[in-house]
Amino acid sequence: MAKVLTFNRGRVPLLISMPHPGTQLTPAVEAGMVAAGLELADTDWHIPRLYEFAAELGASTLAAEYSRYVIDLNRPADDKPLYTTATTGLYPETLFDGAPLYREGLTPSANERARYLAEIWTPYHQTIVDELARMKAEFGYALLFDAHSIRSLIPHLFEGRLPDLNLGTNAGASCDPSLAEALVATCGEARDYSHVLNGRFKGGHITRHYGQPEQHIHAVQLELSQRCYMEEAPPYPYVEDRAQQLQTVLRNLLQAMLSWGQQRYGR
């Protein structure tokens, strides 16, 4: 197995998790996929580049290297569905538009998938566990920001055009309400962007599982509309001027999160 993640430890109690920017495929997945799948259209394109500025804020960052088509790091290990609406599972077998991901009879074997769970999913989540524990031991609390992006129009998953900034807090269960209020207020100041709290995207497994505000671990997911920083058609290029404008908003969101923590916990 090649390198499965990139982790950089910061100096403040904020971890930015990026589970879906990876593009690496295993031989079994690549050999079985349909031609459309090889475009990796459902990737959270360029997310590590978009959040490069986070190092200046002192945040820790964690990014996956393998594609979500191999194993989805934002799904639980038991593959229990997170949404009642259309979605994909731990081992995706359809594209976001509902079309099959694999040619008939060519899905990876159960043994292959067990290896992906052990060698890709588990190290990513162990890194989250370890870093949140370190932050809590050092600061008394930890903040987790789960960073995602998606095409703005996917009729199979949601109606109409997706808002630009989609905050998710598991319907209020994954962080203190006052933190969610601070982030919504920050989005409201970004007048060029639409936003919603707990709309179509309420937070996946990472937000739901690790967000434990009663234990002083606060988790928030942000699902970005990709049209805000890139072109949504192959080869999915990064658009620098759009990205720079969006980075100002993202920086403000992360700073708001850190400021909230300092005010709440005094450090």
C-alpha positions as a printed Julia matrix, in Angstrom:
267×3 Matrix{Float64}:
   0.0    0.0     0.0
   1.35   3.43   -0.93
   1.29   6.45    1.4
  -2.26   6.69    2.77
  -2.32  10.1     4.43
  -0.5   13.39    4.91
  -0.52  14.82    8.43
   0.99  18.05    9.7
   0.81  18.9    13.4
   0.04  22.48   14.3
   0.26  24.61   17.42
  -3.39  25.48   18.15
  -6.31  23.21   19.17
  -7.75  22.92   15.65
  -7.54  19.92   13.33
  -8.65  20.25    9.7
  -9.63  16.84    8.32
  -9.75  16.35    4.53
 -11.0   12.79    3.87
 -11.88  13.04    0.17
  -9.17  14.82   -1.9
  -7.24  11.62   -2.63
  -6.79  10.3    -6.17
  -4.79   7.11   -5.64
  -6.48   3.86   -6.66
  -5.63   0.28   -5.76
  -5.05  -2.14   -8.66
  -8.29  -4.01   -7.92
 -10.39  -0.84   -7.92
  -8.78   0.61  -11.02
  -9.11  -2.65  -12.97
 -12.81  -2.97  -12.28
 -14.03   0.59  -12.73
 -16.1    1.85  -15.64
 -14.47   4.51  -17.86
 -16.49   7.31  -16.26
 -15.2    6.3   -12.85
 -11.61   6.8   -13.92
 -12.31  10.53  -14.19
 -12.63  10.56  -10.38
 -15.41  13.09  -10.75
 -16.59  12.76   -7.15
 -13.24  13.79   -5.67
 -13.05  16.8    -3.32
 -10.67  18.42   -5.79
  -7.83  20.69   -4.61
  -8.97  20.85   -0.98
  -5.42  20.63    0.5
  -4.32  23.46   -1.79
  -7.36  25.53   -0.86
  -6.57  25.17    2.84
  -2.79  25.65    2.57
  -3.12  28.93    4.46
  -4.24  27.0     7.57
  -0.59  26.39    8.48
  -0.24  30.13    9.08
  -3.05  29.9    11.64
  -1.28  27.04   13.4
  -3.9   24.42   12.6
  -3.09  20.73   12.24
  -4.07  19.24    8.88
  -4.87  15.7     7.79
  -5.49  14.73    4.17
  -6.26  11.37    2.57
  -4.21  10.15   -0.39
  -6.5    7.34   -1.62
  -9.68   8.03   -3.55
 -13.04   7.73   -1.85
 -13.81   5.15   -4.54
 -11.42   2.78   -2.75
 -12.92   3.38    0.71
 -14.88   6.35    2.03
 -13.21   7.69    5.16
 -16.33   9.67    6.07
 -18.43   6.53    6.55
 -18.51   4.29    9.64
 -16.61   1.02    9.61
 -19.87  -0.93    9.86
 -21.2    0.92    6.75
 -24.4    1.95    8.52
 -26.21   4.49    6.27
 -25.88   8.12    7.36
 -28.7    9.56    5.25
 -32.18   8.38    4.33
 -31.78  10.09    0.96
 -29.49   8.9    -1.86
 -25.89   8.5    -0.76
 -22.83   6.27   -1.16
 -21.42   3.78    1.31
 -18.11   2.76    2.85
 -17.17   0.94   -0.37
 -18.9    2.99   -3.1
 -20.4    1.04   -5.97
 -22.12   3.95   -7.69
 -21.07   7.39   -8.84
 -22.79  10.45   -7.4
 -25.16  10.46  -10.37
 -26.31   6.95   -9.48
 -24.52   5.16  -12.34
 -22.54   1.98  -11.54
 -18.91   2.51  -10.58
 -17.77  -0.99  -11.58
 -18.21  -3.22  -14.57
 -20.35  -6.23  -13.81
 -18.64  -8.79  -11.59
 -15.5   -6.67  -11.07
 -16.03  -5.13   -7.64
 -13.09  -5.69   -5.26
 -13.25  -8.87   -3.18
 -14.21  -8.97    0.48
 -10.57  -9.65    1.33
  -9.44  -6.61   -0.68
 -11.96  -4.42    1.08
 -10.96  -5.71    4.5
  -7.42  -4.65    3.64
  -8.61  -1.16    2.7
 -10.36  -0.88    6.05
  -7.25  -1.96    7.95
  -4.63  -0.09    5.93
  -6.41   3.1     4.79
  -9.49   3.78    6.92
  -8.02   2.78   10.27
  -4.78   4.85   10.08
  -6.75   7.95    9.08
  -9.14   7.62   11.98
  -6.41   6.71   14.44
  -4.65   9.93   13.48
  -7.82  11.88   14.28
  -8.18  10.09   17.62
  -4.57  10.71   18.56
  -4.5   14.35   17.53
  -7.78  15.23   19.26
  -6.5   13.53   22.41
  -3.23  15.46   22.23
  -5.05  18.77   21.77
  -7.42  18.08   24.62
  -4.54  17.11   26.93
  -2.65  20.3    26.03
  -5.47  22.83   25.78
  -8.41  21.26   27.6
 -10.5   21.13   24.41
 -10.23  20.32   20.71
 -11.81  21.68   17.54
 -12.35  19.55   14.44
 -13.16  21.08   11.05
 -14.05  18.49    8.4
 -13.37  20.03    4.99
 -15.27  18.89    1.89
 -16.41  20.06   -1.53
 -18.86  18.83   -4.16
 -20.26  19.83   -7.53
 -23.0   22.42   -7.22
 -25.48  20.46   -9.35
 -26.06  16.73   -8.69
 -29.79  15.98   -9.17
 -29.41  12.43   -7.85
 -28.26  13.75   -4.46
 -30.09  17.05   -4.04
 -32.54  19.34   -5.79
 -31.45  22.55   -7.48
 -28.13  24.29   -7.0
 -26.32  23.67   -3.74
 -25.61  26.71   -1.52
 -21.99  27.82   -1.6
 -21.21  27.2     2.08
 -22.91  24.21    3.72
 -22.21  23.97    7.45
 -23.09  20.72    9.21
 -23.22  20.06   12.95
 -25.3   16.87   12.99
 -28.42  18.94   13.65
 -26.68  20.66   16.56
 -25.27  17.57   18.26
 -21.59  17.8    17.24
 -20.64  21.2    18.67
 -21.76  23.85   21.12
 -24.67  25.91   19.71
 -22.75  29.14   20.23
 -19.95  27.9    17.99
 -22.42  27.12   15.22
 -23.92  30.59   15.68
 -20.5   32.21   15.34
 -19.78  30.32   12.12
 -23.19  31.12   10.64
 -22.63  34.79   11.46
 -19.25  34.67    9.71
 -20.86  33.13    6.62
 -23.49  35.87    6.71
 -20.76  38.5     6.46
 -19.55  36.9     3.21
 -22.21  38.54    1.09
 -21.01  37.07   -2.2
 -21.76  33.53   -0.96
 -24.93  31.72   -0.03
 -24.9   29.54    3.08
 -26.97  27.09    5.1
 -26.65  25.27    8.43
 -27.64  21.59    8.51
 -29.2   21.59    5.08
 -28.62  18.64    2.73
 -25.23  18.02    4.36
 -25.44  17.75    8.14
 -22.05  16.13    8.62
 -20.81  12.64    7.87
 -19.31  10.02   10.14
 -16.3   12.14   11.13
 -18.41  15.04   12.37
 -21.0   12.81   14.01
 -18.59  10.4    15.66
 -15.92  12.76   16.95
 -18.07  15.77   17.8
 -18.67  15.36   21.53
 -19.24  18.83   22.96
 -19.95  17.41   26.42
 -16.36  16.09   26.29
 -15.09  19.47   24.99
 -14.52  18.19   21.44
 -16.42  20.31   18.94
 -16.77  19.21   15.31
 -18.13  21.03   12.26
 -18.3   20.0     8.61
 -18.1   22.44    5.73
 -19.25  21.24    2.32
 -18.19  23.76   -0.32
 -19.78  24.21   -3.71
 -16.88  23.59   -6.08
 -17.95  26.35   -8.45
 -16.61  28.77   -5.84
 -12.98  27.87   -6.52
 -12.65  25.62   -9.6
 -14.25  24.46  -12.8
 -16.68  21.61  -12.29
 -15.86  19.78  -15.54
 -12.79  17.72  -16.52
  -9.93  18.25  -15.98
 -11.36  20.12  -12.96
  -8.89  23.02  -12.93
  -8.29  25.2    -9.88
  -9.26  28.83  -10.59
  -6.88  31.06   -8.69
  -8.92  34.27   -8.47
 -12.05  32.45   -7.3
 -10.0   30.44   -4.81
  -8.3   33.49   -3.34
 -11.64  35.17   -2.73
 -13.0   32.03   -1.09
  -9.87  31.6     1.03
 -10.63  34.91    2.71
 -13.97  33.47    3.84
 -12.42  30.18    4.93
  -9.74  32.0     6.9
 -12.44  34.02    8.66
 -14.35  30.83    9.5
 -11.31  29.13   10.99
 -10.33  32.26   12.91
 -13.9   32.5    14.24
 -13.64  28.9    15.4
 -10.34  29.55   17.17
 -11.6   32.78   18.73
 -14.67  30.97   20.02
 -12.46  28.35   21.66
 -10.25  30.97   23.29
 -13.25  32.86   24.65
 -14.98  29.7    25.85
 -12.0   27.98   27.42
  -9.64  30.87   28.1
  -6.77  29.47   26.04
